[in-house]
XYZ file of C-alpha atoms in Angstrom:
394
model
C -10.297 2.090 18.836
C -12.344 3.935 16.574
C -15.404 1.945 17.754
C -14.467 3.139 21.923
C -14.171 6.738 20.260
C -17.566 6.545 18.703
C -19.491 5.301 21.933
C -17.357 8.029 23.802
C -18.809 10.721 21.976
C -22.354 9.501 22.466
C -21.964 9.010 26.019
C -20.529 12.444 26.739
C -23.142 14.181 24.079
C -24.914 17.206 25.982
C -27.034 15.780 29.052
C -30.353 17.645 27.555
C -30.737 15.472 24.615
C -31.549 12.934 26.953
C -33.799 14.724 29.207
C -33.763 12.318 32.241
C -30.657 13.680 34.258
C -31.462 13.794 37.975
C -30.624 16.449 39.971
C -28.887 14.901 42.907
C -26.765 11.356 42.490
C -24.181 10.241 39.905
C -24.061 12.113 36.113
C -23.844 9.831 32.972
C -20.043 8.599 33.140
C -17.258 7.349 30.607
C -15.204 5.027 32.017
C -12.983 4.204 28.738
C -14.973 1.182 28.274
C -18.342 1.604 29.563
C -20.937 4.111 29.775
C -22.575 4.594 32.770
C -26.125 6.333 32.924
C -27.336 8.226 35.410
C -28.340 7.247 38.654
C -29.459 8.407 42.113
C -27.303 7.945 45.238
C -27.502 4.518 46.525
C -28.451 2.877 43.124
C -26.276 0.139 42.177
C -25.814 -0.563 38.275
C -25.245 -3.700 36.400
C -23.580 -3.322 32.938
C -22.151 -6.274 31.038
C -18.560 -6.677 29.730
C -18.021 -4.403 26.599
C -18.650 -5.702 23.258
C -15.103 -4.868 22.284
C -13.731 -7.306 24.433
C -15.933 -10.393 23.575
C -13.260 -11.008 20.578
C -10.700 -11.755 23.497
C -12.111 -12.903 26.050
C -11.258 -16.018 27.712
C -14.566 -16.969 29.278
C -18.459 -15.953 28.583
C -19.009 -12.119 29.211
C -19.500 -11.023 32.449
C -20.872 -8.135 34.593
C -19.354 -5.259 35.781
C -21.184 -3.430 38.832
C -20.985 0.358 39.862
C -22.577 1.722 43.345
C -24.066 5.675 42.924
C -22.753 7.214 46.348
C -22.915 10.993 47.667
C -19.753 11.210 46.545
C -20.021 10.184 43.175
C -19.119 6.643 41.093
C -17.326 3.851 43.297
C -15.002 2.212 41.481
C -15.899 -0.996 39.302
C -16.367 -4.246 41.030
C -15.473 -6.801 40.054
C -12.309 -5.172 38.034
C -12.841 -5.347 34.685
C -9.940 -7.772 34.537
C -11.482 -10.342 36.394
C -15.409 -9.613 35.118
C -14.107 -9.579 31.585
C -10.660 -11.504 31.535
C -8.717 -11.693 28.118
C -6.079 -13.496 26.250
C -3.080 -11.037 27.487
C -0.506 -13.942 25.967
C -0.751 -15.161 22.213
C -0.826 -18.812 21.628
C 2.720 -20.558 20.584
C 1.422 -21.404 17.307
C 0.040 -18.254 16.513
C 3.728 -16.698 17.623
C 5.217 -19.476 15.143
C 3.243 -18.225 12.646
C 3.865 -14.697 12.958
C 7.394 -15.590 13.185
C 7.332 -17.341 10.104
C 5.516 -14.442 7.910
C 8.235 -12.070 9.266
C 11.143 -13.951 8.388
C 9.594 -14.613 4.933
C 8.250 -11.268 4.165
C 11.822 -10.014 5.613
C 13.671 -12.251 3.009
C 11.616 -11.132 0.548
C 11.904 -7.433 0.609
C 15.669 -7.803 1.034
C 15.838 -9.935 -2.146
C 13.774 -7.474 -3.950
C 15.782 -4.513 -2.734
C 18.952 -5.527 -3.806
C 17.589 -7.412 -7.088
C 15.717 -3.755 -8.029
C 19.118 -1.912 -7.213
C 21.332 -3.588 -9.699
C 18.346 -3.361 -12.021
C 18.264 0.528 -11.698
C 21.885 0.638 -12.060
C 21.920 -0.862 -15.006
C 18.772 0.948 -16.849
C 20.811 4.000 -15.754
C 24.138 3.226 -16.518
C 23.617 2.281 -20.248
C 23.385 5.170 -22.494
C 21.403 3.235 -25.249
C 18.678 1.729 -22.646
C 17.702 5.834 -21.715
C 14.323 6.141 -23.174
C 10.990 6.799 -21.558
C 9.756 2.912 -21.384
C 12.980 2.821 -19.167
C 12.324 5.751 -17.101
C 9.080 4.756 -16.088
C 9.974 1.207 -14.949
C 13.310 3.073 -13.047
C 10.061 4.862 -11.130
C 8.324 1.813 -10.654
C 11.855 0.174 -9.343
C 12.120 2.987 -7.024
C 8.369 2.826 -5.502
C 9.152 -1.083 -4.771
C 12.480 -0.205 -2.897
C 11.073 2.545 -1.144
C 8.237 0.686 0.311
C 10.132 -2.105 1.533
C 12.421 0.258 3.105
C 9.078 1.735 5.001
C 8.065 -1.808 5.880
C 11.380 -2.340 7.642
C 11.351 1.083 9.411
C 7.695 0.596 10.434
C 8.474 -2.621 11.964
C 11.666 -1.111 13.952
C 9.714 1.930 15.479
C 6.492 -0.322 16.063
C 7.922 -3.512 17.369
C 11.305 -2.116 19.115
C 10.026 -3.832 22.432
C 8.004 -6.692 22.703
C 5.834 -5.693 25.742
C 4.717 -2.220 24.169
C 0.789 -2.275 24.393
C -0.047 -1.361 20.664
C -3.594 -0.309 21.754
C -2.105 2.738 23.517
C 1.225 3.364 21.962
C 1.218 6.497 20.193
C 4.411 8.773 19.090
C 5.075 10.942 16.418
C 7.870 8.525 15.023
C 5.107 5.527 14.782
C 2.863 7.595 12.766
C 5.269 9.061 10.354
C 6.620 5.233 9.675
C 2.882 4.761 9.151
C 2.254 7.457 7.113
C 5.508 6.993 4.797
C 4.467 3.170 4.800
C 0.721 4.082 3.302
C 2.407 6.500 0.742
C 4.732 4.479 -0.749
C 2.370 1.539 -1.183
C -0.340 4.327 -3.033
C 2.857 5.358 -5.311
C 3.335 1.698 -5.998
C -0.089 1.161 -7.127
C -0.265 4.565 -9.193
C 3.243 3.499 -10.994
C 1.910 0.276 -12.286
C -1.265 2.055 -13.593
C 1.049 4.341 -15.277
C 3.111 1.448 -16.898
C -0.237 0.100 -18.230
C -1.484 3.776 -19.496
C 1.975 4.274 -21.200
C 1.701 0.974 -23.021
C -1.944 1.569 -24.193
C -0.936 4.897 -25.443
C 2.012 3.088 -27.286
C -0.215 0.438 -28.733
C -2.577 3.265 -30.112
C 0.178 5.541 -31.188
C -0.916 8.391 -29.326
C 2.531 9.436 -27.589
C 3.468 12.473 -30.208
C 5.388 14.433 -27.359
C 6.909 11.780 -25.263
C 9.107 14.232 -22.886
C 6.214 16.373 -22.031
C 3.943 13.504 -21.601
C 6.379 11.470 -19.277
C 6.973 14.492 -17.245
C 2.871 14.706 -16.841
C 3.206 10.527 -15.688
C 5.809 11.749 -13.238
C 3.479 14.695 -11.806
C 0.675 12.137 -11.318
C 2.468 9.031 -10.269
C 4.349 10.794 -7.213
C 1.791 14.163 -6.989
C -1.358 12.278 -6.985
C -0.770 9.655 -4.045
C 0.766 12.555 -2.060
C -2.061 14.745 -2.489
C -4.333 11.793 -0.804
C -2.327 11.269 1.843
C -1.717 14.842 2.711
C -5.409 14.827 3.329
C -5.688 11.485 5.053
C -2.885 13.073 7.336
C -5.264 16.011 8.188
C -8.181 13.877 8.639
C -6.400 11.523 11.214
C -4.822 14.478 13.278
C -7.842 16.266 13.833
C -10.531 13.534 13.746
C -8.871 10.299 14.755
C -5.816 10.859 16.216
C -5.456 7.315 17.838
C -2.691 4.901 18.522
C -0.382 4.908 15.663
C -2.984 5.613 12.741
C -2.389 1.905 11.787
C -5.960 1.032 13.211
C -8.278 1.044 10.131
C -11.152 -0.918 11.059
C -14.199 0.677 11.088
C -12.737 4.041 10.048
C -14.143 6.210 7.062
C -10.858 8.189 6.634
C -9.364 4.805 5.596
C -10.971 5.308 2.361
C -8.569 8.281 1.519
C -5.723 5.869 0.961
C -7.955 2.428 0.231
C -10.067 4.503 -2.358
C -7.370 5.361 -5.279
C -5.725 1.906 -4.812
C -9.119 -0.103 -5.734
C -9.814 2.611 -8.168
C -6.337 2.116 -9.755
C -6.636 -1.465 -9.747
C -10.146 -1.482 -11.475
C -8.512 0.824 -14.346
C -5.459 -1.323 -14.733
C -8.370 -4.107 -15.331
C -9.831 -2.163 -17.704
C -6.252 -1.163 -19.478
C -5.828 -4.763 -19.299
C -8.694 -6.039 -21.470
C -7.899 -3.320 -23.738
C -4.436 -4.301 -24.332
C -5.481 -7.610 -25.103
C -7.976 -6.232 -27.607
C -5.191 -3.853 -29.095
C -2.632 -6.673 -29.137
C -4.993 -9.208 -31.153
C -4.819 -6.387 -33.968
C -1.297 -5.048 -33.772
C 0.375 -8.215 -33.505
C -1.467 -9.338 -36.878
C 1.614 -9.895 -39.399
C -0.408 -8.406 -41.832
C -0.989 -5.055 -39.770
C 2.515 -4.495 -38.321
C 5.904 -4.699 -39.305
C 7.833 -7.862 -38.168
C 10.586 -6.156 -36.559
C 8.093 -3.471 -34.524
C 5.919 -6.882 -33.765
C 8.530 -8.180 -31.284
C 9.109 -5.039 -29.937
C 5.218 -5.239 -29.034
C 5.527 -8.549 -28.094
C 8.072 -8.051 -24.962
C 6.927 -5.088 -23.761
C 3.330 -6.224 -23.830
C 4.469 -9.753 -22.442
C 5.807 -8.213 -19.429
C 2.883 -5.583 -18.494
C 0.319 -8.426 -19.049
C 2.094 -10.653 -16.596
C 2.339 -7.605 -13.806
C -1.350 -6.362 -14.312
C -3.264 -9.248 -13.165
C -0.003 -10.214 -10.600
C -0.105 -6.862 -8.786
C -3.943 -5.871 -7.306
C -6.057 -9.127 -8.349
C -5.829 -9.937 -4.673
C -6.022 -6.056 -3.256
C -9.479 -5.478 -4.737
C -10.981 -8.752 -3.953
C -10.018 -8.364 -0.248
C -10.683 -4.599 0.056
C -14.664 -5.286 -0.473
C -14.260 -7.384 2.875
C -13.817 -6.214 6.338
C -10.418 -5.382 7.574
C -9.779 -8.741 9.418
C -11.572 -10.812 7.289
C -9.384 -14.004 5.975
C -6.607 -12.240 8.244
C -4.229 -15.308 7.602
C -4.867 -15.298 4.022
C -4.827 -11.685 3.765
C -1.149 -11.482 5.884
C 0.247 -14.271 3.219
C -0.788 -12.567 0.165
C 0.126 -9.061 1.178
C 3.428 -9.435 3.045
C 4.951 -13.228 1.924
C 3.749 -13.326 -1.830
C 3.723 -8.972 -1.739
C 7.242 -9.241 -0.705
C 8.833 -10.699 -3.626
C 7.119 -8.388 -6.149
C 9.807 -6.078 -6.613
C 12.427 -9.366 -7.600
C 9.912 -10.371 -10.180
C 9.475 -6.806 -11.351
C 13.113 -6.361 -12.087
C 13.538 -9.983 -13.436
C 10.404 -9.319 -15.922
C 11.740 -5.444 -17.050
C 15.742 -5.687 -16.879
C 17.117 -9.401 -16.125
C 14.823 -10.947 -18.778
C 14.963 -7.837 -21.233
C 16.832 -8.476 -24.677
C 17.972 -5.026 -24.904
C 19.646 -5.183 -21.608
C 20.871 -8.709 -22.097
C 22.570 -7.356 -25.667
C 23.965 -4.260 -23.833
C 25.846 -6.009 -21.074
C 27.056 -8.932 -23.489
C 28.480 -5.999 -25.535
C 29.780 -4.600 -22.432
C 31.254 -8.092 -21.534
C 32.637 -8.535 -24.505
C 34.964 -5.440 -24.757
C 33.162 -3.554 -26.933
C 33.297 0.455 -27.084
C 30.082 1.093 -24.969
C 31.400 2.762 -21.608
C 29.467 2.895 -18.550
C 27.904 6.496 -17.153
C 28.902 8.496 -20.428
C 28.499 12.440 -20.760
C 24.819 12.601 -21.028
C 23.091 14.018 -23.741
C 19.575 14.334 -25.271
C 17.599 11.091 -25.971
C 15.730 10.707 -28.728
C 12.119 9.651 -27.780
C 10.292 7.127 -29.216
C 7.586 7.980 -31.717
C 4.817 5.467 -33.109
C 3.837 6.034 -36.888
C 0.631 4.412 -38.011
C 2.246 1.418 -38.955
C 4.216 0.362 -35.971
C 6.524 2.256 -33.300
C 9.463 3.713 -35.487
C 12.627 3.111 -33.368
C 14.522 6.609 -32.894
C 17.547 4.855 -30.957
C 19.059 1.437 -31.488
C 17.660 0.108 -28.407
C 14.466 1.857 -27.244
C-alpha cells in the first residue's frame, strides 16, 4: 500500500514538471495500479503489470493496454485480473500452517494471562511481599497481560470474517486495535528495560530514595511508549492513512515504534554485560555478606535469564526487511513469544523463594492474613557492603 501511494504521488505531480503534456488527447492518469502517461488521441499504450503484483502472480507478467480516444482513456484491456492473474486462494498447506500458529499462540497467551493474574494477586495480596522490586515485577506482569488481551482483540476485529479484503479493509475499530497492540508491545519492552535498570542500580547501591526513584520508573515505563505511540498515530493519520495501519513494509513512520524498541533491547544488552561484570565482583564472598549474597543471586538469576530471552530475536529480525524469514519470525514472535508471560510469572513469582515462604506460612495457618490494612512499606536501601533488608522479605 505504501508503494502504491508513492507511485500515485509521483504520477499526479504537477504536469509542468514533466514539460511534455499534449494540448489535445489524454492527460496523465492513475488507475490505482499503473500510471498512464500523456497520449494523443488515437494512440494505444501498453504497460507491463505493476511490480507490486509480481509476488502474487500465477503466470509471468502480462501486458495491459489502453486506447486514448477523443472522450479520454478507454478501460484497460485485457482487464487486470486476466492480464495479471494473482493467487486469490491461500494454498492448503499455508492455511494449515497459519491455523496451527494461531492455535499455539492462542493457547500460549491464555496460559500467560492466567499465570500472570495469579502472580499479580499473590504479590499484591501478601503484605510482606510489597517492596519496590515486586512492584516493578507487577508492572511488567501487567504489560504482558495487556499485550495478550490486545492481540486477542486485534484478531477478533481483523479476522471477524474470512472474506475480508485486508488490503482495503479500514475501520476505526481495527486502527484502534492495532494502536493498542503497538503501545503495549512498547511498554512490555520498556518495563523489561526497567527491570534491568533497577537491578543495575541495586547492584551499584544507588537507590538512596527508593520511593521517588520508583515513581520515575513508572513514568518512564508507561509514559515513554505513550509519547512515541501518539506521534506515530499523528504521522499515520496525516501522511499514511491506509488500510488498518498494520502494513509497515517500507513505511518510515514504523521506526517511531520499532526504533525505541530496538534501542531498549540494545541498552538491555549493555546492562546485561554490566550486570555480569558487577556480579563477578559483588558475589565474591570476601566482599559481600553471605545473607545478602543469596538475595543478589536470586534477583540476578531471574533478570539475567530474561534479558537475553526477550529481545535478542527482535533486534536481529528488525535489521532485516519486514517480510524476510516470515515463517521463522511468526514462530518466534507469536508461538514462543506468547509463552513469555508464563515464563516471567514462573521466574519472578512461582519460583521466588520469598513467595514460596509466604504461601507456606499461609498454608500452615500462621497469622499472616491476606489483604490486610495497608501501611507504609519501608523501602530497600543498600549499604556499601551489600543490601540492607528493611523488611523481612524484600
